[in-house]
Amino acid sequence: MAEQLGIEHLVELSGTEMILGFLTPLFIFAAFFLAQVLLPAIRVPGYAVDTKTGEPRNYRLNGLVVFVIAVIVWAVGFAGLPRDWFYRSSLYAVAGGTGLCALIAVAAVFSQPRGEAKNPLAGMWAGRSRELSLFNHRLDLKMYTYVVGGAMWALNALSGAAYHHGRFGDDANPGVYLYAGFLTFYVLDYFVYERVQLYTYDMMHEQVGFRMLWGGLIFYGWLFILPLWGMAAHPHPGFSTVWTPFWLAGAAVLFLAGWGISRGTNMQKYTFKRWPDRKFLGIQPEYIEAGHRKILVNGFWGMARHFNYMGEWTLALAIGLVFGHFDILWAWTYTIFILGFFTWRQLADDKFCADKYGPEKWAEYKARVPYRIFPGVY
Ligand code: NDP
């Protein structure tokens, strides 16, 4: 099976290594937990409202420092940890991490009042509460999953690049290194703007259940490198020295364009939510009033109703192209997922927004900004 899929290199661990691979998420979750709780952090008010007090929830953010330390620990090979370990143990880590997430979900879900979720299995899957913080708001479980997930996404990619280098040496594919560079940059940028995450869909709509915990910790942290499961086992695609820079530079330009769209759109909304009359990149915000709420209708939010997802689509396309093996399906797994995921999420958010802002005002926005994600196309 693994051979047919082209991932036999991921099932080559010894018996002891398999057990260690299985336990790797346990060590990782514990190390990140301690780092987040013990390291200094900034305390900020968020966007989501605490249902008990009616005030904005409070968060301790230190993702950037935790991430930088995690990369250093990986780079120096702390405690003899081989740099390619996370990648080589991926399959076992996903299995062990999934079991661990189920245990965390049981504790996170069944410690909360049942609420409207009568079916325990449905409650376990989707969660019962929107927020869960520990030690007097010292650790927010949602933000913890993003810190672990984001950091492990980058570390798994770097680890895959280390494996690739060890295996192919001079015949290595520079696209694999560029891929790891893309993801490290993306995650670093995410942590630099960690506060902006407090203003996103997940913080407002997701509940703390298995879906969110597994999605944040394992899917995001380990499975988002799925393209690399196949692609780290392929050497340089064999382009000539003339074409190689075009291919790599083309992928990098596309990636940066996608990142720019996504970051710009998110920052415009964040700026608008915090300071409704402040200009963003010289653009004076225009909006539709919907009771006490305001719908932003110009700039990035005038291009399409979810232009930030266009950015994610674009950089996911760059990720598919960067390996240079355009005919291998593994290279496109992330791209395909992101296309489907954001198509679904835009539809879901559109419904939430019609409820929040009122169908009439939302219809007015839709008339003014007719495209969902891709201006002029969709
Ligand atoms: P958004 O940050 O776009 O959040 C959606 C919310 O924004 C809506 O519910 C609404 O909430 C508010 N909103 C929407 N339209 C408007 C408007 N015109 N004016 C004012 N407020 C508006 O969505 P996501 O959380 O999905 O995405 C955040 C970022 O994270 C994006 O860049 C996304 O691509 C990225 N992301 C990446 C993932 C990946 O796997 N690579 C996964 C998930 C997200 P309200 O009105 O209550 O403020």
Tab-separated table of C-alpha atoms and ligand atoms in Angstrom:
chain	number	residue	atom	x	y	z
A	1	MET	CA	0.000	0.000	0.000
A	2	ALA	CA	2.685	2.512	1.112
A	3	GLU	CA	4.728	1.472	-1.933
A	4	GLN	CA	1.844	2.012	-4.319
A	5	LEU	CA	1.295	5.451	-2.821
A	6	GLY	CA	5.006	6.253	-3.117
A	7	ILE	CA	5.467	6.821	0.639
A	8	GLU	CA	7.344	3.643	1.615
A	9	HIS	CA	10.105	5.859	3.056
A	10	LEU	CA	7.618	6.843	5.801
A	11	VAL	CA	7.196	3.289	7.087
A	12	GLU	CA	10.866	2.434	7.519
A	13	LEU	CA	11.128	2.996	11.288
A	14	SER	CA	12.395	0.363	13.721
A	15	GLY	CA	10.032	-0.933	16.446
A	16	THR	CA	11.396	1.497	19.052
A	17	GLU	CA	11.235	4.384	16.592
A	18	MET	CA	7.608	3.558	15.819
A	19	ILE	CA	6.718	3.858	19.499
A	20	LEU	CA	8.671	7.111	19.779
A	21	GLY	CA	6.919	8.408	16.664
A	22	PHE	CA	3.580	7.515	18.168
A	23	LEU	CA	4.511	9.393	21.365
A	24	THR	CA	6.053	12.420	19.629
A	25	PRO	CA	2.820	14.500	19.749
A	26	LEU	CA	2.586	13.848	23.503
A	27	PHE	CA	6.057	15.335	24.052
A	28	ILE	CA	5.331	18.176	21.654
A	29	PHE	CA	1.972	19.057	23.199
A	30	ALA	CA	3.513	19.007	26.687
A	31	ALA	CA	6.551	21.121	25.668
A	32	PHE	CA	4.376	23.746	23.940
A	33	PHE	CA	1.983	23.764	26.865
A	34	LEU	CA	4.805	24.537	29.304
A	35	ALA	CA	6.380	27.077	26.959
A	36	GLN	CA	3.118	28.940	26.496
A	37	VAL	CA	2.246	28.959	30.173
A	38	LEU	CA	5.728	29.839	31.476
A	39	LEU	CA	7.158	32.224	28.878
A	40	PRO	CA	6.323	35.919	29.053
A	41	ALA	CA	3.389	37.067	26.935
A	42	ILE	CA	1.366	40.139	26.088
A	43	ARG	CA	-2.174	40.311	27.404
A	44	VAL	CA	-4.697	41.756	24.986
A	45	PRO	CA	-8.448	42.036	24.738
A	46	GLY	CA	-9.826	39.947	21.890
A	47	TYR	CA	-12.809	40.363	19.591
A	48	ALA	CA	-14.952	37.480	20.862
A	49	VAL	CA	-17.105	38.448	23.819
A	50	ASP	CA	-17.087	36.566	27.129
A	51	THR	CA	-20.679	35.381	27.506
A	52	LYS	CA	-20.448	35.543	31.308
A	53	THR	CA	-19.254	39.162	31.592
A	54	GLY	CA	-20.310	40.641	28.238
A	55	GLU	CA	-16.757	42.053	27.937
A	56	PRO	CA	-14.188	41.170	25.236
A	57	ARG	CA	-12.267	38.018	26.188
A	58	ASN	CA	-8.726	38.380	27.379
A	59	TYR	CA	-5.797	36.510	25.755
A	60	ARG	CA	-2.133	35.929	26.581
A	61	LEU	CA	-0.173	35.869	23.332
A	62	ASN	CA	3.403	34.597	23.031
A	63	GLY	CA	3.244	32.487	19.843
A	64	LEU	CA	6.153	34.310	18.210
A	65	VAL	CA	8.643	33.640	20.990
A	66	VAL	CA	7.439	30.031	21.350
A	67	PHE	CA	7.829	29.501	17.593
A	68	VAL	CA	11.320	31.016	17.416
A	69	ILE	CA	12.491	28.856	20.331
A	70	ALA	CA	10.933	25.759	18.719
A	71	VAL	CA	12.814	26.380	15.451
A	72	ILE	CA	16.090	26.916	17.327
A	73	VAL	CA	15.566	23.724	19.348
A	74	TRP	CA	14.945	21.815	16.115
A	75	ALA	CA	17.872	23.449	14.264
A	76	VAL	CA	20.462	22.669	16.955
A	77	GLY	CA	19.212	19.087	17.226
A	78	PHE	CA	18.417	19.479	20.935
A	79	ALA	CA	18.780	16.230	22.981
A	80	GLY	CA	20.057	14.416	19.899
A	81	LEU	CA	16.796	14.933	17.981
A	82	PRO	CA	17.578	14.176	14.307
A	83	ARG	CA	16.440	17.044	12.067
A	84	ASP	CA	14.487	14.707	9.828
A	85	TRP	CA	12.697	13.020	12.748
A	86	PHE	CA	9.360	14.822	12.554
A	87	TYR	CA	9.083	14.004	8.867
A	88	ARG	CA	10.168	10.364	9.110
A	89	SER	CA	7.808	9.704	12.024
A	90	SER	CA	4.830	11.522	10.423
A	91	LEU	CA	2.530	8.531	9.979
A	92	TYR	CA	3.012	7.273	13.519
A	93	ALA	CA	2.722	10.778	14.963
A	94	VAL	CA	-0.599	11.314	13.188
A	95	ALA	CA	-1.924	8.056	14.647
A	96	GLY	CA	-0.693	8.807	18.185
A	97	GLY	CA	-1.729	12.463	17.985
A	98	THR	CA	-5.230	11.525	16.870
A	99	GLY	CA	-5.685	9.296	19.925
A	100	LEU	CA	-4.321	12.045	22.158
A	101	CYS	CA	-6.698	14.606	20.652
A	102	ALA	CA	-9.605	12.277	21.411
A	103	LEU	CA	-8.539	12.195	25.080
A	104	ILE	CA	-8.133	15.988	25.230
A	105	ALA	CA	-11.530	16.386	23.557
A	106	VAL	CA	-13.194	14.154	26.150
A	107	ALA	CA	-11.792	16.344	28.932
A	108	ALA	CA	-12.520	19.613	27.094
A	109	VAL	CA	-16.073	18.684	26.114
A	110	PHE	CA	-17.383	16.760	29.091
A	111	SER	CA	-16.087	19.331	31.600
A	112	GLN	CA	-18.532	21.816	30.043
A	113	PRO	CA	-22.276	22.152	30.568
A	114	ARG	CA	-24.227	20.101	28.046
A	115	GLY	CA	-26.051	23.134	26.585
A	116	GLU	CA	-28.113	22.424	23.507
A	117	ALA	CA	-25.944	19.543	22.281
A	118	LYS	CA	-28.027	16.605	23.539
A	119	ASN	CA	-26.180	13.866	21.630
A	120	PRO	CA	-22.857	13.199	23.441
A	121	LEU	CA	-21.141	12.061	20.230
A	122	ALA	CA	-22.191	15.175	18.340
A	123	GLY	CA	-21.038	17.242	21.327
A	124	MET	CA	-17.698	15.424	21.371
A	125	TRP	CA	-17.207	16.129	17.657
A	126	ALA	CA	-18.322	19.762	17.511
A	127	GLY	CA	-17.742	20.812	21.145
A	128	ARG	CA	-20.016	22.350	23.754
A	129	SER	CA	-18.373	25.684	24.433
A	130	ARG	CA	-16.838	28.279	22.167
A	131	GLU	CA	-13.964	29.023	24.514
A	132	LEU	CA	-11.917	27.168	27.074
A	133	SER	CA	-9.141	28.775	29.030
A	134	LEU	CA	-7.049	27.413	31.879
A	135	PHE	CA	-5.166	28.856	34.870
A	136	ASN	CA	-7.115	32.111	35.073
A	137	HIS	CA	-6.911	32.786	31.303
A	138	ARG	CA	-3.193	32.033	31.211
A	139	LEU	CA	-3.734	29.532	28.398
A	140	ASP	CA	-6.530	29.682	25.847
A	141	LEU	CA	-7.049	26.245	24.336
A	142	LYS	CA	-7.919	27.552	20.872
A	143	MET	CA	-4.855	29.790	20.657
A	144	TYR	CA	-2.759	26.917	22.023
A	145	THR	CA	-3.869	24.661	19.151
A	146	TYR	CA	-2.890	27.329	16.590
A	147	VAL	CA	0.530	27.791	18.195
A	148	VAL	CA	1.221	24.038	18.189
A	149	GLY	CA	-0.347	23.525	14.753
A	150	GLY	CA	1.411	26.458	13.075
A	151	ALA	CA	4.805	25.709	14.604
A	152	MET	CA	4.592	21.993	13.797
A	153	TRP	CA	3.503	22.720	10.205
A	154	ALA	CA	6.717	24.686	9.685
A	155	LEU	CA	8.871	22.201	11.646
A	156	ASN	CA	7.466	19.247	9.707
A	157	ALA	CA	8.246	21.039	6.442
A	158	LEU	CA	11.788	21.893	7.569
A	159	SER	CA	12.227	18.326	8.766
A	160	GLY	CA	11.053	17.018	5.366
A	161	ALA	CA	13.566	19.296	3.658
A	162	ALA	CA	16.307	17.871	5.928
A	163	TYR	CA	15.252	14.339	4.972
A	164	HIS	CA	15.270	15.284	1.286
A	165	HIS	CA	18.758	16.770	1.573
A	166	GLY	CA	20.065	13.671	3.316
A	167	ARG	CA	18.580	11.417	0.674
A	168	PHE	CA	19.433	13.260	-2.537
A	169	GLY	CA	22.371	15.558	-1.739
A	170	ASP	CA	23.562	17.112	-4.991
A	171	ASP	CA	20.535	15.858	-6.904
A	172	ALA	CA	18.096	17.458	-4.438
A	173	ASN	CA	15.107	19.423	-5.626
A	174	PRO	CA	15.495	23.129	-4.733
A	175	GLY	CA	11.699	23.328	-4.888
A	176	VAL	CA	11.523	21.264	-1.688
A	177	TYR	CA	13.744	23.784	0.125
A	178	LEU	CA	11.716	26.666	-1.266
A	179	TYR	CA	8.529	24.946	-0.090
A	180	ALA	CA	9.937	24.711	3.450
A	181	GLY	CA	10.949	28.375	3.165
A	182	PHE	CA	7.407	29.336	2.072
A	183	LEU	CA	5.836	27.599	5.047
A	184	THR	CA	8.346	28.933	7.568
A	185	PHE	CA	7.720	32.441	6.270
A	186	TYR	CA	3.927	31.935	6.313
A	187	VAL	CA	3.933	30.677	9.899
A	188	LEU	CA	6.389	33.355	11.084
A	189	ASP	CA	4.132	35.998	9.535
A	190	TYR	CA	1.137	34.419	11.253
A	191	PHE	CA	2.855	34.718	14.642
A	192	VAL	CA	4.003	38.280	13.995
A	193	TYR	CA	0.323	39.120	13.454
A	194	GLU	CA	-0.997	36.671	16.064
A	195	ARG	CA	-3.365	39.297	17.459
A	196	VAL	CA	-5.143	39.508	14.080
A	197	GLN	CA	-6.098	35.831	14.506
A	198	LEU	CA	-8.418	36.932	17.330
A	199	TYR	CA	-10.639	38.580	14.695
A	200	THR	CA	-11.178	35.512	12.506
A	201	TYR	CA	-13.901	32.977	11.751
A	202	ASP	CA	-12.451	30.263	14.008
A	203	MET	CA	-12.455	32.513	17.058
A	204	MET	CA	-16.043	33.536	16.478
A	205	HIS	CA	-17.723	30.372	15.238
A	206	GLU	CA	-15.728	27.246	16.129
A	207	GLN	CA	-16.387	25.351	19.366
A	208	VAL	CA	-13.816	23.399	21.349
A	209	GLY	CA	-14.462	19.779	20.362
A	210	PHE	CA	-12.555	16.993	18.623
A	211	ARG	CA	-13.027	18.654	15.202
A	212	MET	CA	-11.346	21.865	16.274
A	213	LEU	CA	-8.650	20.216	18.433
A	214	TRP	CA	-7.669	17.602	15.872
A	215	GLY	CA	-7.963	20.120	13.047
A	216	GLY	CA	-5.683	22.616	14.821
A	217	LEU	CA	-3.173	20.237	16.371
A	218	ILE	CA	-2.840	17.312	13.959
A	219	PHE	CA	-4.373	18.270	10.632
A	220	TYR	CA	-2.754	21.704	10.608
A	221	GLY	CA	0.420	20.612	12.409
A	222	TRP	CA	1.201	17.321	10.687
A	223	LEU	CA	-1.107	16.725	7.731
A	224	PHE	CA	-0.774	20.112	6.040
A	225	ILE	CA	2.631	18.928	4.761
A	226	LEU	CA	0.890	16.166	2.809
A	227	PRO	CA	2.503	17.241	-0.511
A	228	LEU	CA	5.873	16.545	1.058
A	229	TRP	CA	4.943	12.976	1.967
A	230	GLY	CA	5.254	12.176	-1.700
A	231	MET	CA	7.488	14.948	-2.996
A	232	ALA	CA	10.426	14.594	-0.584
A	233	ALA	CA	11.084	11.239	-2.268
A	234	HIS	CA	11.616	12.784	-5.720
A	235	PRO	CA	14.889	14.371	-6.872
A	236	HIS	CA	15.375	17.510	-8.959
A	237	PRO	CA	12.729	17.526	-11.714
A	238	GLY	CA	15.488	17.855	-14.284
A	239	PHE	CA	14.805	21.349	-15.644
A	240	SER	CA	17.738	22.960	-17.408
A	241	THR	CA	19.833	25.573	-15.614
A	242	VAL	CA	18.089	28.182	-17.762
A	243	TRP	CA	14.549	27.144	-16.738
A	244	THR	CA	15.228	26.347	-13.074
A	245	PRO	CA	15.411	30.017	-11.929
A	246	PHE	CA	12.211	30.847	-13.902
A	247	TRP	CA	10.321	27.999	-12.298
A	248	LEU	CA	11.509	28.822	-8.762
A	249	ALA	CA	11.130	32.592	-9.143
A	250	GLY	CA	7.676	32.132	-10.702
A	251	ALA	CA	6.498	30.042	-7.747
A	252	ALA	CA	8.000	32.539	-5.283
A	253	VAL	CA	6.334	35.524	-6.981
A	254	LEU	CA	2.984	33.715	-6.977
A	255	PHE	CA	3.414	32.795	-3.329
A	256	LEU	CA	4.253	36.368	-2.337
A	257	ALA	CA	1.302	37.693	-4.363
A	258	GLY	CA	-1.034	35.302	-2.520
A	259	TRP	CA	0.461	36.210	0.840
A	260	GLY	CA	0.150	39.943	0.031
A	261	ILE	CA	-3.537	39.572	-0.876
A	262	SER	CA	-4.298	37.527	2.213
A	263	ARG	CA	-2.319	39.677	4.645
A	264	GLY	CA	-3.593	42.942	3.123
A	265	THR	CA	-7.231	41.830	3.276
A	266	ASN	CA	-6.950	40.572	6.851
A	267	MET	CA	-5.133	43.706	8.003
A	268	GLN	CA	-7.706	45.993	6.411
A	269	LYS	CA	-10.508	44.224	8.296
A	270	TYR	CA	-8.510	44.166	11.544
A	271	THR	CA	-7.718	47.889	11.278
A	272	PHE	CA	-11.365	48.607	10.506
A	273	LYS	CA	-12.650	46.589	13.460
A	274	ARG	CA	-10.324	48.311	15.922
A	275	TRP	CA	-10.383	51.840	14.489
A	276	PRO	CA	-13.418	52.133	12.156
A	277	ASP	CA	-12.403	55.516	10.711
A	278	ARG	CA	-8.677	54.917	10.296
A	279	LYS	CA	-7.254	54.746	6.746
A	280	PHE	CA	-5.559	51.517	5.706
A	281	LEU	CA	-2.802	51.819	3.054
A	282	GLY	CA	-4.230	55.254	2.322
A	283	ILE	CA	-7.738	53.857	1.767
A	284	GLN	CA	-10.505	55.598	3.715
A	285	PRO	CA	-12.942	52.861	4.829
A	286	GLU	CA	-16.417	52.894	3.317
A	287	TYR	CA	-19.116	50.859	4.972
A	288	ILE	CA	-22.768	49.936	5.136
A	289	GLU	CA	-24.356	50.533	8.558
A	290	ALA	CA	-26.278	47.539	9.852
A	291	GLY	CA	-27.550	48.500	13.328
A	292	HIS	CA	-24.487	48.708	15.599
A	293	ARG	CA	-22.435	46.721	13.068
A	294	LYS	CA	-20.604	47.942	9.985
A	295	ILE	CA	-19.905	46.083	6.724
A	296	LEU	CA	-16.673	47.138	5.053
A	297	VAL	CA	-17.264	47.551	1.311
A	298	ASN	CA	-14.142	49.016	-0.284
A	299	GLY	CA	-10.440	48.323	-0.736
A	300	PHE	CA	-9.694	44.591	-0.516
A	301	TRP	CA	-13.241	44.005	0.772
A	302	GLY	CA	-14.617	45.706	-2.337
A	303	MET	CA	-12.774	43.307	-4.690
A	304	ALA	CA	-14.664	40.235	-3.490
A	305	ARG	CA	-16.554	39.358	-0.307
A	306	HIS	CA	-13.709	37.087	0.791
A	307	PHE	CA	-10.685	38.315	-1.085
A	308	ASN	CA	-8.464	36.937	1.718
A	309	TYR	CA	-9.417	33.438	0.504
A	310	MET	CA	-8.243	34.433	-2.980
A	311	GLY	CA	-4.853	35.001	-1.374
A	312	GLU	CA	-4.937	31.521	0.151
A	313	TRP	CA	-5.904	30.012	-3.211
A	314	THR	CA	-3.032	31.820	-4.925
A	315	LEU	CA	-0.379	30.738	-2.484
A	316	ALA	CA	-1.772	27.195	-2.494
A	317	LEU	CA	-1.281	27.211	-6.279
A	318	ALA	CA	2.327	28.309	-5.738
A	319	ILE	CA	2.755	25.378	-3.340
A	320	GLY	CA	1.513	22.967	-6.017
A	321	LEU	CA	3.908	24.414	-8.583
A	322	VAL	CA	7.014	24.792	-6.459
A	323	PHE	CA	8.020	21.107	-6.604
A	324	GLY	CA	8.356	21.216	-10.383
A	325	HIS	CA	6.814	17.736	-10.699
A	326	PHE	CA	3.543	18.976	-12.140
A	327	ASP	CA	2.266	15.487	-13.013
A	328	ILE	CA	2.486	13.986	-9.510
A	329	LEU	CA	-0.749	14.219	-7.537
A	330	TRP	CA	1.018	14.531	-4.155
A	331	ALA	CA	2.247	17.987	-5.172
A	332	TRP	CA	-1.351	19.184	-5.548
A	333	THR	CA	-2.915	17.738	-2.390
A	334	TYR	CA	-2.703	20.992	-0.402
A	335	THR	CA	-3.908	23.047	-3.382
A	336	ILE	CA	-6.950	20.809	-3.864
A	337	PHE	CA	-7.780	20.890	-0.163
A	338	ILE	CA	-7.495	24.686	0.029
A	339	LEU	CA	-9.671	25.197	-3.072
A	340	GLY	CA	-12.433	23.048	-1.551
A	341	PHE	CA	-12.029	24.280	2.014
A	342	PHE	CA	-12.318	27.973	1.243
A	343	THR	CA	-15.158	27.462	-1.218
A	344	TRP	CA	-17.048	25.785	1.640
A	345	ARG	CA	-15.977	28.309	4.257
A	346	GLN	CA	-17.042	31.304	2.186
A	347	LEU	CA	-20.499	29.772	1.764
A	348	ALA	CA	-20.712	29.105	5.527
A	349	ASP	CA	-19.490	32.593	6.457
A	350	ASP	CA	-21.912	34.186	3.989
A	351	LYS	CA	-24.782	32.565	5.902
A	352	PHE	CA	-23.384	33.643	9.289
A	353	CYS	CA	-22.935	37.187	7.996
A	354	ALA	CA	-26.470	37.349	6.560
A	355	ASP	CA	-27.695	36.442	10.075
A	356	LYS	CA	-25.342	38.812	11.890
A	357	TYR	CA	-25.808	41.845	9.677
A	358	GLY	CA	-29.404	41.135	8.640
A	359	PRO	CA	-30.466	39.758	5.231
A	360	GLU	CA	-31.280	43.194	3.779
A	361	LYS	CA	-27.969	44.819	4.616
A	362	TRP	CA	-26.050	41.722	3.563
A	363	ALA	CA	-27.963	41.707	0.261
A	364	GLU	CA	-26.944	45.358	-0.194
A	365	TYR	CA	-23.297	44.335	0.292
A	366	LYS	CA	-23.717	41.444	-2.144
A	367	ALA	CA	-25.182	43.799	-4.752
A	368	ARG	CA	-22.236	46.161	-4.289
A	369	VAL	CA	-19.595	43.397	-4.165
A	370	PRO	CA	-21.009	40.581	-6.319
A	371	TYR	CA	-18.031	38.199	-6.346
A	372	ARG	CA	-17.447	35.740	-3.527
A	373	ILE	CA	-13.682	35.100	-3.746
A	374	PHE	CA	-12.221	35.557	-7.237
A	375	PRO	CA	-13.027	39.009	-8.662
A	376	GLY	CA	-14.707	38.741	-12.064
A	377	VAL	CA	-14.872	34.933	-11.933
A	378	TYR	CA	-16.531	33.572	-8.767
B	1	NDP	P1	-12.262	36.088	8.159
B	1	NDP	O1	-11.111	36.617	8.932
B	1	NDP	O2	-12.521	36.719	6.852
B	1	NDP	O3	-13.527	36.214	9.125
B	1	NDP	C1	-14.866	36.181	8.713
B	1	NDP	C2	-15.625	37.211	9.536
B	1	NDP	O4	-15.203	38.535	9.170
B	1	NDP	C3	-17.125	37.223	9.324
B	1	NDP	O5	-17.783	36.221	10.071
B	1	NDP	C4	-17.482	38.620	9.808
B	1	NDP	O6	-17.456	38.584	11.237
B	1	NDP	C5	-16.293	39.439	9.310
B	1	NDP	N1	-16.568	40.004	7.990
B	1	NDP	C6	-16.751	39.355	6.819
B	1	NDP	N2	-16.977	40.231	5.814
B	1	NDP	C7	-16.921	41.450	6.362
B	1	NDP	C8	-17.067	42.773	5.843
B	1	NDP	N3	-17.270	43.006	4.542
B	1	NDP	N4	-16.963	43.830	6.695
B	1	NDP	C9	-16.728	43.607	8.013
B	1	NDP	N5	-16.570	42.389	8.572
B	1	NDP	C10	-16.663	41.329	7.752
B	1	NDP	O7	-12.200	34.553	7.879
B	1	NDP	P2	-11.222	33.381	8.308
B	1	NDP	O8	-11.073	33.302	9.763
B	1	NDP	O9	-11.751	32.186	7.603
B	1	NDP	O10	-9.836	33.756	7.660
B	1	NDP	C11	-8.816	34.526	8.309
B	1	NDP	C12	-7.493	34.335	7.608
B	1	NDP	O11	-6.946	33.088	7.969
B	1	NDP	C13	-7.632	34.343	6.089
B	1	NDP	O12	-6.493	34.883	5.465
B	1	NDP	C14	-7.686	32.908	5.776
B	1	NDP	O13	-7.395	32.720	4.475
B	1	NDP	C15	-6.683	32.350	6.801
B	1	NDP	N6	-6.917	30.922	7.061
B	1	NDP	C16	-6.010	30.037	6.538
B	1	NDP	C17	-6.206	28.700	6.669
B	1	NDP	C18	-5.262	27.763	6.022
B	1	NDP	O14	-5.489	26.591	6.150
B	1	NDP	N7	-4.244	28.174	5.313
B	1	NDP	C19	-7.345	28.144	7.426
B	1	NDP	C20	-8.244	29.163	7.922
B	1	NDP	C21	-8.009	30.507	7.740
B	1	NDP	P3	-17.865	39.834	12.189
B	1	NDP	O15	-18.763	40.708	11.439
B	1	NDP	O16	-18.508	39.195	13.384
B	1	NDP	O17	-16.584	40.522	12.538
